[in-house]
Tab-separated table of C-alpha atoms in Angstrom:
chain	number	residue	atom	x	y	z
N	1334	UNK	CA	-104.465	32.237	157.059
N	1335	UNK	CA	-102.886	32.965	160.435
N	1336	UNK	CA	-102.804	29.257	161.184
N	1337	UNK	CA	-101.018	28.516	157.890
N	1338	UNK	CA	-98.537	31.308	158.566
N	1339	UNK	CA	-97.843	29.941	162.041
N	1340	UNK	CA	-97.390	26.424	160.645
N	1341	UNK	CA	-95.016	27.761	157.996
N	1342	UNK	CA	-92.917	29.569	160.610
N	1343	UNK	CA	-92.801	26.426	162.750
N	1344	UNK	CA	-91.644	24.371	159.758
N	1345	UNK	CA	-88.907	26.908	158.976
N	1346	UNK	CA	-87.684	26.918	162.561
N	1347	UNK	CA	-87.363	23.138	162.499
N	1348	UNK	CA	-85.711	23.218	159.098
N	1349	UNK	CA	-83.190	25.826	160.181
N	1350	UNK	CA	-82.660	24.535	163.713
N	1351	UNK	CA	-79.052	24.796	164.754
N	1352	UNK	CA	-77.195	21.466	164.894
N	1353	UNK	CA	-76.288	19.956	168.236
N	1354	UNK	CA	-72.776	21.167	169.010
N	1355	UNK	CA	-70.440	18.770	170.759
N	1356	UNK	CA	-67.103	19.872	172.193
N	1357	UNK	CA	-64.273	17.372	171.810
N	1358	UNK	CA	-61.107	17.966	173.838
N	1359	UNK	CA	-57.928	16.305	172.599
N	1360	UNK	CA	-54.135	16.406	172.924
N	1361	UNK	CA	-52.989	15.564	169.400
N	1362	UNK	CA	-50.471	17.888	167.719
N	1363	UNK	CA	-48.765	18.134	164.337
N	1364	UNK	CA	-49.849	15.729	161.612
N	1365	UNK	CA	-51.759	13.596	164.115
N	1366	UNK	CA	-53.770	16.648	165.163
N	1367	UNK	CA	-54.537	17.539	161.553
N	1368	UNK	CA	-55.718	14.015	160.793
N	1369	UNK	CA	-57.895	13.951	163.913
N	1370	UNK	CA	-59.536	17.232	162.886
N	1371	UNK	CA	-60.099	15.836	159.395
N	1372	UNK	CA	-61.753	12.697	160.753
N	1373	UNK	CA	-63.960	14.829	162.985
N	1374	UNK	CA	-65.012	17.028	160.087
N	1375	UNK	CA	-65.874	13.980	158.016
N	1376	UNK	CA	-68.229	12.871	160.788
N	1377	UNK	CA	-69.901	16.288	160.678
N	1378	UNK	CA	-70.345	16.065	156.905
N	1379	UNK	CA	-71.863	12.580	156.758
N	1380	UNK	CA	-75.353	12.804	155.176
N	1381	UNK	CA	-76.997	11.467	158.323
N	1382	UNK	CA	-75.169	14.034	160.490
N	1383	UNK	CA	-74.940	17.187	158.379
N	1384	UNK	CA	-77.068	19.904	159.941
N	1385	UNK	CA	-77.875	17.693	162.942
N	1386	UNK	CA	-74.550	17.317	164.760
N	1387	UNK	CA	-71.381	19.352	164.795
N	1388	UNK	CA	-68.360	18.135	166.718
N	1389	UNK	CA	-65.954	20.954	167.542
N	1390	UNK	CA	-62.423	19.700	168.303
N	1391	UNK	CA	-60.370	21.725	170.776
N	1392	UNK	CA	-56.698	21.180	171.538
N	1393	UNK	CA	-56.178	21.384	175.318
N	1394	UNK	CA	-52.430	20.850	175.639
N	1395	UNK	CA	-50.489	17.787	176.685
N	1396	UNK	CA	-52.121	14.727	178.203
N	1397	UNK	CA	-51.378	16.005	181.706
N	1398	UNK	CA	-52.571	19.527	180.887
N	1399	UNK	CA	-55.752	18.163	179.332
N	1400	UNK	CA	-56.525	16.004	182.368
N	1401	UNK	CA	-55.923	18.904	184.758
N	1402	UNK	CA	-58.099	21.198	182.645
N	1403	UNK	CA	-60.873	18.620	182.638
N	1404	UNK	CA	-60.754	18.274	186.420
N	1405	UNK	CA	-61.173	22.032	186.785
N	1406	UNK	CA	-63.945	22.152	184.190
N	1407	UNK	CA	-65.899	19.379	185.903
N	1408	UNK	CA	-65.925	21.312	189.164
N	1409	UNK	CA	-67.530	24.218	187.312
N	1410	UNK	CA	-69.781	21.845	185.314
N	1411	UNK	CA	-68.304	23.164	182.085
N	1412	UNK	CA	-66.635	20.052	180.754
N	1413	UNK	CA	-66.673	18.902	177.125
N	1414	UNK	CA	-68.964	16.285	175.660
N	1415	UNK	CA	-66.107	13.962	174.712
N	1416	UNK	CA	-62.574	14.001	176.113
N	1417	UNK	CA	-59.454	12.258	174.890
N	1418	UNK	CA	-57.599	11.137	178.010
N	1419	UNK	CA	-54.232	9.439	178.447
N	1420	UNK	CA	-54.275	5.768	179.389
N	1421	UNK	CA	-52.965	6.506	182.901
N	1422	UNK	CA	-55.982	8.730	183.559
N	1423	UNK	CA	-58.365	5.750	183.500
N	1424	UNK	CA	-58.781	5.390	187.274
N	1425	UNK	CA	-59.122	9.148	187.789
N	1426	UNK	CA	-61.849	9.366	185.145
N	1427	UNK	CA	-63.800	6.535	186.745
N	1428	UNK	CA	-63.425	8.111	190.186
N	1429	UNK	CA	-64.852	11.438	188.993
N	1430	UNK	CA	-68.207	9.688	188.458
N	1431	UNK	CA	-68.688	12.255	185.714
N	1432	UNK	CA	-68.629	9.830	182.788
N	1433	UNK	CA	-71.049	7.473	181.116
N	1434	UNK	CA	-69.296	4.094	180.746
N	1435	UNK	CA	-69.091	3.116	177.105
N	1436	UNK	CA	-70.389	-0.286	178.167
N	1437	UNK	CA	-73.761	1.281	178.973
N	1438	UNK	CA	-74.164	2.208	175.300
N	1439	UNK	CA	-72.667	-1.025	173.963
N	1440	UNK	CA	-75.177	-3.096	175.931
N	1441	UNK	CA	-77.978	-1.364	174.009
N	1442	UNK	CA	-76.236	-1.312	170.623
N	1443	UNK	CA	-75.648	-4.701	168.938
N	1444	UNK	CA	-73.914	-2.923	166.038
N	1445	UNK	CA	-70.964	-1.763	168.142
N	1446	UNK	CA	-67.871	-3.734	166.992
N	1447	UNK	CA	-66.823	-4.802	170.493
N	1448	UNK	CA	-65.949	-8.332	169.336
N	1449	UNK	CA	-63.359	-6.875	166.942
N	1450	UNK	CA	-61.403	-5.019	169.634
N	1451	UNK	CA	-57.970	-6.553	170.152
N	1452	UNK	CA	-58.098	-8.430	173.501
N	1453	UNK	CA	-54.954	-6.816	175.038
N	1454	UNK	CA	-56.326	-3.339	174.280
N	1455	UNK	CA	-59.778	-4.193	175.530
N	1456	UNK	CA	-58.362	-5.677	178.747
N	1457	UNK	CA	-56.545	-2.463	179.627
N	1458	UNK	CA	-59.677	-0.302	179.456
N	1459	UNK	CA	-62.000	-2.863	181.021
N	1460	UNK	CA	-62.469	-2.380	184.747
N	1461	UNK	CA	-64.401	-5.064	186.623
N	1462	UNK	CA	-65.745	-6.388	183.336
N	1463	UNK	CA	-66.958	-3.027	182.070
N	1464	UNK	CA	-65.448	-1.090	179.140
N	1465	UNK	CA	-65.396	2.507	180.301
N	1466	UNK	CA	-63.938	4.305	177.274
N	1467	UNK	CA	-63.065	3.773	173.638
N	1468	UNK	CA	-59.395	2.909	173.111
N	1469	UNK	CA	-58.508	5.236	170.261
N	1470	UNK	CA	-54.794	5.929	169.836
N	1471	UNK	CA	-52.990	2.877	171.186
N	1472	UNK	CA	-49.287	2.177	171.235
N	1473	UNK	CA	-46.458	0.308	172.899
N	1474	UNK	CA	-42.657	0.702	172.873
N	1475	UNK	CA	-40.554	-0.886	170.176
N	1476	UNK	CA	-36.861	-0.952	169.318
N	1477	UNK	CA	-35.812	1.120	166.304
N	1478	UNK	CA	-32.372	0.404	164.884
N	1479	UNK	CA	-30.096	1.809	162.195
N	1480	UNK	CA	-29.465	-1.111	159.831
N	1481	UNK	CA	-26.582	0.692	158.129
N	1482	UNK	CA	-24.811	1.172	161.473
N	1483	UNK	CA	-25.488	-2.451	162.388
N	1484	UNK	CA	-23.959	-3.826	159.217
N	1485	UNK	CA	-20.939	-1.556	159.588
N	1486	UNK	CA	-19.958	-3.306	162.836
N	1487	UNK	CA	-21.015	-6.786	161.725
N	1488	UNK	CA	-24.380	-7.033	163.502
N	1489	UNK	CA	-27.119	-8.803	161.581
N	1490	UNK	CA	-30.046	-8.949	164.000
N	1491	UNK	CA	-31.488	-6.844	166.825
N	1492	UNK	CA	-30.665	-7.607	170.480
N	1493	UNK	CA	-33.166	-9.863	172.210
N	1494	UNK	CA	-31.988	-9.794	175.831
N	1495	UNK	CA	-30.595	-7.269	178.330
N	1496	UNK	CA	-27.091	-8.719	177.978
N	1497	UNK	CA	-27.268	-8.495	174.189
N	1498	UNK	CA	-28.571	-4.929	174.438
N	1499	UNK	CA	-25.474	-3.998	176.450
N	1500	UNK	CA	-23.128	-5.890	174.114
N	1501	UNK	CA	-24.659	-4.489	170.926
N	1502	UNK	CA	-24.561	-0.970	172.406
N	1503	UNK	CA	-20.829	-1.306	173.115
N	1504	UNK	CA	-20.130	-2.396	169.533
N	1505	UNK	CA	-22.176	0.493	168.120
N	1506	UNK	CA	-20.578	3.171	170.324
N	1507	UNK	CA	-17.746	5.247	168.850
N	1508	UNK	CA	-16.247	7.835	171.251
N	1509	UNK	CA	-14.285	9.450	168.414
N	1510	UNK	CA	-17.439	10.129	166.435
N	1511	UNK	CA	-19.360	10.884	169.654
N	1512	UNK	CA	-21.971	8.277	168.807
N	1513	UNK	CA	-23.643	5.846	171.194
N	1514	UNK	CA	-25.352	2.539	170.777
N	1515	UNK	CA	-28.657	3.376	172.393
N	1516	UNK	CA	-31.061	6.064	173.565
N	1517	UNK	CA	-34.609	6.412	174.841
N	1518	UNK	CA	-36.539	9.208	176.560
N	1519	UNK	CA	-36.151	9.598	180.298
N	1520	UNK	CA	-39.723	8.542	180.942
N	1521	UNK	CA	-41.333	6.399	183.615
N	1522	UNK	CA	-43.102	4.631	180.740
N	1523	UNK	CA	-39.994	2.548	180.050
N	1524	UNK	CA	-39.602	1.672	183.726
N	1525	UNK	CA	-43.221	0.481	183.711
N	1526	UNK	CA	-42.862	-1.397	180.434
N	1527	UNK	CA	-39.692	-3.262	181.355
N	1528	UNK	CA	-41.168	-4.313	184.688
N	1529	UNK	CA	-44.209	-5.699	182.839
N	1530	UNK	CA	-41.866	-7.303	180.286
N	1531	UNK	CA	-40.508	-9.353	183.201
N	1532	UNK	CA	-44.003	-10.260	184.400
N	1533	UNK	CA	-43.873	-8.057	187.493
N	1534	UNK	CA	-46.576	-5.756	188.877
N	1535	UNK	CA	-46.083	-2.010	189.304
N	1536	UNK	CA	-48.401	-1.747	192.340
N	1537	UNK	CA	-50.109	-4.202	194.676
N	1538	UNK	CA	-53.679	-5.518	194.494
N	1539	UNK	CA	-52.959	-7.085	191.090
N	1540	UNK	CA	-51.900	-3.721	189.673
N	1541	UNK	CA	-54.935	-2.068	191.239
N	1542	UNK	CA	-57.260	-4.369	189.303
N	1543	UNK	CA	-58.313	-6.516	192.259
N	1544	UNK	CA	-58.830	-3.583	194.602
N	1545	UNK	CA	-57.450	-0.114	195.225
N	1546	UNK	CA	-53.666	-0.132	195.170
N	1547	UNK	CA	-51.999	0.895	198.426
N	1548	UNK	CA	-48.339	0.162	197.717
N	1549	UNK	CA	-45.864	0.760	194.891
N	1550	UNK	CA	-43.680	-2.239	194.000
N	1551	UNK	CA	-40.579	-0.340	192.932
N	1552	UNK	CA	-38.075	-2.386	194.956
N	1553	UNK	CA	-38.631	-5.751	193.295
N	1554	UNK	CA	-35.694	-7.627	191.712
N	1555	UNK	CA	-37.223	-6.878	188.303
N	1556	UNK	CA	-37.285	-3.118	188.887
N	1557	UNK	CA	-33.756	-3.077	190.307
N	1558	UNK	CA	-32.472	-5.246	187.437
N	1559	UNK	CA	-33.780	-2.839	184.814
N	1560	UNK	CA	-32.522	0.282	186.581
N	1561	UNK	CA	-29.069	-1.268	186.976
N	1562	UNK	CA	-29.033	-1.981	183.237
N	1563	UNK	CA	-29.916	1.637	182.470
N	1564	UNK	CA	-27.376	3.019	184.927
N	1565	UNK	CA	-24.541	0.767	183.711
N	1566	UNK	CA	-25.035	1.728	180.066
N	1567	UNK	CA	-25.027	5.440	180.900
N	1568	UNK	CA	-21.859	4.993	182.971
N	1569	UNK	CA	-20.178	3.051	180.162
N	1570	UNK	CA	-21.008	5.813	177.708
N	1571	UNK	CA	-22.971	3.477	175.444
N	1572	UNK	CA	-26.323	5.115	176.239
N	1573	UNK	CA	-27.187	8.693	175.331
N	1574	UNK	CA	-29.163	10.254	178.187
N	1575	UNK	CA	-31.111	13.083	176.547
N	1576	UNK	CA	-33.366	13.788	179.530
N	1577	UNK	CA	-37.126	14.013	179.804
N	1578	UNK	CA	-39.325	14.619	176.783
N	1579	UNK	CA	-39.869	12.515	173.678
N	1580	UNK	CA	-38.437	14.649	170.891
N	1581	UNK	CA	-34.738	14.734	171.954
N	1582	UNK	CA	-34.345	10.955	171.770
N	1583	UNK	CA	-35.956	10.809	168.330
N	1584	UNK	CA	-33.778	13.682	167.099
N	1585	UNK	CA	-30.700	11.912	168.457
N	1586	UNK	CA	-31.549	8.726	166.587
N	1587	UNK	CA	-32.446	10.460	163.319
N	1588	UNK	CA	-29.198	12.430	163.426
N	1589	UNK	CA	-27.264	9.163	163.615
N	1590	UNK	CA	-25.899	9.924	167.078
N	1591	UNK	CA	-27.453	6.748	168.505
N	1592	UNK	CA	-27.757	3.540	166.499
N	1593	UNK	CA	-30.699	2.182	168.479
N	1594	UNK	CA	-33.699	3.833	170.087
N	1595	UNK	CA	-36.591	2.656	172.213
N	1596	UNK	CA	-39.637	4.759	171.447
N	1597	UNK	CA	-43.370	4.584	170.890
N	1598	UNK	CA	-44.744	2.845	167.822
N	1599	UNK	CA	-46.918	5.940	167.306
N	1600	UNK	CA	-43.982	7.629	165.545
N	1601	UNK	CA	-42.968	4.701	163.368
N	1602	UNK	CA	-43.999	6.225	160.027
N	1603	UNK	CA	-42.453	9.564	160.901
N	1604	UNK	CA	-39.143	7.981	161.926
N	1605	UNK	CA	-38.921	5.762	158.832
N	1606	UNK	CA	-39.834	8.690	156.569
N	1607	UNK	CA	-37.351	11.147	158.065
N	1608	UNK	CA	-34.387	8.812	158.453
N	1609	UNK	CA	-31.499	9.119	156.012
N	1610	UNK	CA	-30.559	5.502	156.724
N	1611	UNK	CA	-32.394	2.189	156.678
N	1612	UNK	CA	-34.584	1.731	159.754
N	1613	UNK	CA	-35.726	-1.605	161.120
N	1614	UNK	CA	-37.827	-2.325	164.188
N	1615	UNK	CA	-37.968	-5.123	166.743
N	1616	UNK	CA	-39.656	-5.987	170.042
N	1617	UNK	CA	-38.123	-4.538	173.196
N	1618	UNK	CA	-35.487	-6.862	174.722
N	1619	UNK	CA	-36.317	-9.146	177.638
N	1620	UNK	CA	-34.313	-9.860	180.777
N	1621	UNK	CA	-31.992	-12.850	180.406
N	1622	UNK	CA	-33.764	-16.065	181.327
N	1623	UNK	CA	-37.175	-14.395	181.617
N	1624	UNK	CA	-39.796	-15.472	179.087
N	1625	UNK	CA	-43.040	-14.353	180.761
N	1626	UNK	CA	-44.645	-10.927	180.642
N	1627	UNK	CA	-45.070	-8.495	177.782
N	1628	UNK	CA	-45.846	-4.882	177.027
N	1629	UNK	CA	-48.646	-2.686	178.331
N	1630	UNK	CA	-50.990	-0.683	176.122
N	1631	UNK	CA	-50.206	3.034	176.012
N	1632	UNK	CA	-51.860	5.962	174.269
N	1633	UNK	CA	-55.307	7.376	174.968
N	1634	UNK	CA	-59.033	6.712	174.876
N	1635	UNK	CA	-62.262	8.668	174.323
N	1636	UNK	CA	-64.588	9.307	177.262
N	1637	UNK	CA	-68.214	10.457	177.175
N	1638	UNK	CA	-69.180	12.985	179.862
N	1639	UNK	CA	-72.617	12.655	181.441
N	1640	UNK	CA	-73.405	16.160	182.732
N	1641	UNK	CA	-75.157	17.087	179.482
N	1642	UNK	CA	-78.701	16.935	178.074
N	1643	UNK	CA	-79.740	13.420	177.093
N	1644	UNK	CA	-79.792	14.147	173.357
N	1645	UNK	CA	-76.250	15.538	173.527
N	1646	UNK	CA	-74.994	12.481	175.409
N	1647	UNK	CA	-76.568	10.244	172.753
N	1648	UNK	CA	-74.977	12.351	170.023
N	1649	UNK	CA	-71.613	12.015	171.801
N	1650	UNK	CA	-71.929	8.242	171.655
N	1651	UNK	CA	-72.781	8.516	167.959
N	1652	UNK	CA	-69.457	10.316	167.453
N	1653	UNK	CA	-67.445	7.874	169.567
N	1654	UNK	CA	-68.952	4.898	167.747
N	1655	UNK	CA	-67.953	6.530	164.460
N	1656	UNK	CA	-64.363	6.854	165.729
N	1657	UNK	CA	-64.386	3.116	166.374
N	1658	UNK	CA	-65.506	2.367	162.823
N	1659	UNK	CA	-63.417	0.323	160.456
N	1660	UNK	CA	-62.877	3.220	158.064
N	1661	UNK	CA	-61.731	5.674	160.726
N	1662	UNK	CA	-59.466	3.248	162.553
N	1663	UNK	CA	-57.859	2.133	159.306
N	1664	UNK	CA	-57.054	5.706	158.287
N	1665	UNK	CA	-55.834	6.570	161.771
N	1666	UNK	CA	-53.487	3.574	161.837
N	1667	UNK	CA	-52.099	4.160	158.353
N	1668	UNK	CA	-51.746	7.884	158.913
N	1669	UNK	CA	-50.063	7.864	162.319
N	1670	UNK	CA	-48.400	4.655	163.454
N	1671	UNK	CA	-50.734	3.933	166.344
N	1672	UNK	CA	-51.870	0.394	165.839
N	1673	UNK	CA	-55.507	-0.336	165.002
N	1674	UNK	CA	-57.818	-1.359	167.802
N	1675	UNK	CA	-59.655	-3.794	165.510
N	1676	UNK	CA	-58.652	-7.284	164.401
N	1677	UNK	CA	-60.542	-7.041	161.092
N	1678	UNK	CA	-58.426	-4.053	160.039
N	1679	UNK	CA	-55.204	-5.974	160.631
N	1680	UNK	CA	-56.509	-8.901	158.586
N	1681	UNK	CA	-57.593	-6.601	155.777
N	1682	UNK	CA	-54.252	-4.809	155.637
N	1683	UNK	CA	-52.456	-8.150	155.620
N	1684	UNK	CA	-54.397	-9.176	152.511
N	1685	UNK	CA	-53.673	-5.819	150.885
N	1686	UNK	CA	-49.931	-6.276	151.451
N	1687	UNK	CA	-49.658	-3.201	153.652
N	1688	UNK	CA	-47.364	-4.838	156.216
N	1689	UNK	CA	-45.077	-6.196	153.516
N	1690	UNK	CA	-44.591	-2.626	152.376
N	1691	UNK	CA	-44.342	-1.264	155.938
N	1692	UNK	CA	-42.984	-4.148	158.052
N	1693	UNK	CA	-41.896	-1.770	160.812
N	1694	UNK	CA	-45.523	-1.189	161.753
N	1695	UNK	CA	-46.227	-4.907	162.215
N	1696	UNK	CA	-43.673	-5.191	165.025
N	1697	UNK	CA	-45.822	-3.477	167.648
N	1698	UNK	CA	-48.901	-5.525	166.747
N	1699	UNK	CA	-47.058	-8.838	167.015
N	1700	UNK	CA	-45.414	-7.763	170.259
N	1701	UNK	CA	-48.768	-6.828	171.762
N	1702	UNK	CA	-50.429	-10.064	170.699
N	1703	UNK	CA	-47.586	-12.161	172.105
N	1704	UNK	CA	-47.845	-10.621	175.584
N	1705	UNK	CA	-48.858	-13.018	178.338
N	1706	UNK	CA	-52.359	-12.556	179.745
N	1707	UNK	CA	-51.664	-11.478	183.316
N	1708	UNK	CA	-52.225	-8.460	185.612
N	1709	UNK	CA	-48.666	-7.249	184.925
N	1710	UNK	CA	-49.401	-6.752	181.228
N	1711	UNK	CA	-52.930	-5.475	181.766
N	1712	UNK	CA	-51.477	-2.267	183.167
N	1713	UNK	CA	-51.791	-0.543	186.519
N	1714	UNK	CA	-54.856	1.357	187.708
N	1715	UNK	CA	-54.079	4.117	190.197
N	1716	UNK	CA	-55.545	7.563	190.673
N	1717	UNK	CA	-52.137	9.186	191.231
N	1718	UNK	CA	-50.394	7.889	188.125
N	1719	UNK	CA	-49.186	11.313	186.974
N	1720	UNK	CA	-47.595	11.935	190.385
N	1721	UNK	CA	-46.092	8.450	190.430
N	1722	UNK	CA	-44.473	8.983	187.052
N	1723	UNK	CA	-42.877	12.212	188.184
N	1724	UNK	CA	-41.609	10.484	191.326
N	1725	UNK	CA	-40.113	7.636	189.299
N	1726	UNK	CA	-38.505	10.005	186.800
N	1727	UNK	CA	-36.929	12.026	189.597
N	1728	UNK	CA	-35.507	8.769	190.971
N	1729	UNK	CA	-34.105	7.882	187.544
N	1730	UNK	CA	-32.425	11.274	187.290
N	1731	UNK	CA	-30.747	10.779	190.680
N	1732	UNK	CA	-29.589	7.291	189.699
N	1733	UNK	CA	-28.172	8.264	186.316
N	1734	UNK	CA	-26.400	11.281	187.837
N	1735	UNK	CA	-24.984	8.929	190.522
N	1736	UNK	CA	-26.420	11.060	193.298
N	1737	UNK	CA	-28.182	8.032	194.791
N	1738	UNK	CA	-27.935	4.264	194.492
N	1739	UNK	CA	-30.596	2.374	192.590
N	1740	UNK	CA	-32.050	0.937	195.793
N	1741	UNK	CA	-32.076	4.244	197.694
N	1742	UNK	CA	-33.618	6.217	194.824
N	1743	UNK	CA	-36.344	3.626	194.226
N	1744	UNK	CA	-36.986	3.399	197.964
N	1745	UNK	CA	-37.533	7.155	198.055
N	1746	UNK	CA	-39.863	7.029	195.024
N	1747	UNK	CA	-41.790	4.142	196.618
N	1748	UNK	CA	-42.277	6.127	199.817
N	1749	UNK	CA	-43.554	9.119	197.827
N	1750	UNK	CA	-45.961	7.050	195.718
N	1751	UNK	CA	-47.215	5.123	198.738
N	1752	UNK	CA	-47.938	8.443	200.428
N	1753	UNK	CA	-49.726	9.744	197.325
N	1754	UNK	CA	-51.841	6.583	197.193
N	1755	UNK	CA	-52.703	6.866	200.884
N	1756	UNK	CA	-53.819	10.490	200.533
N	1757	UNK	CA	-55.816	9.772	197.370
N	1758	UNK	CA	-57.579	6.749	198.840
N	1759	UNK	CA	-58.366	8.669	202.026
N	1760	UNK	CA	-59.830	11.508	199.955
N	1761	UNK	CA	-62.141	9.076	198.138
N	1762	UNK	CA	-63.242	7.551	201.436
N	1763	UNK	CA	-64.287	10.985	202.685
N	1764	UNK	CA	-66.448	11.469	199.595
N	1765	UNK	CA	-68.510	8.379	200.333
């Protein structure tokens, strides 16, 4: 009798065992955050997961705040199971040695859809042939334009070159109405993208892909050409400088105060939905006479942390693999504007007529696919990317305010980034 009672108690304890809880840190807000939480909950409720696994999403602030919080948590060995990290955090995450490369799981899992990942996206997150994280929310910059404003001044297509961008902006600017032709956020992202668009590297060592970067390439003709374009348009009054942050530029465009806007494709559905005018999209313009280059993948990826029990690490991979599934990626793409990471989803949506109904979303995909395969478009890998961006943005502010020349401001930013790289690389050497 006692044996049967003991067996019964053991059975009950197994039956009512608490599910494995996985913490998932992310930086998605608004509707994107709600959708991410919904997708996470659906994973928890799948028949094969219910009662076994429970992923708990936690918002940890902006990309930069989330990365800083993770660094602190890792020192105390209190990090999450899965972390959503900005694309520019790739080198830092690898250098922490606190992650399990996704490739380690893929090599043992033939069912992982690695062959479906879009090559440009896969190339960004592959380091020395190894995929370290799951590209999840991926984006690139596109040109949004007010078709009503275009037709009013006799323009019938988007600008394709720097000179056309300047000319179109002049035609669309009306000092009396206090409207300008163009705006975009004061973000280093555009500096990086337009350098890549011209086929130029951001840092040496093949953008940090062939070895650790030691020098910033901010004084190249390509970098100076783009910054002169930006400065000249601000001085002419055809560009609305709304400062740092992403929301002001979008608000400016939606209010009709700027007829064109360069912004992330991740907001394409929101912009089209909110606009009171017809919105069209196009690739970002290229420098006159320059055909090489392309855009660099932006957004974020999902990383699996290793300082956890083996069963929890395996469960974390189970969750990440689910987030790479066709169903999840399709919903994420259609519900946000981030483009899908999988080729089969694009083909399926083409057949369903989705891109005929929402042609604005196709722009970013075509732009990404048309990018040349080269280190410039693969994106830079540096451990001080957040610092570098702040240094570049400070230089842009000085240039646009005419406190420094383009060359002097970029020279100062280069010196600062070079120093940051030197200190970072020296720190890593001491850890060996």
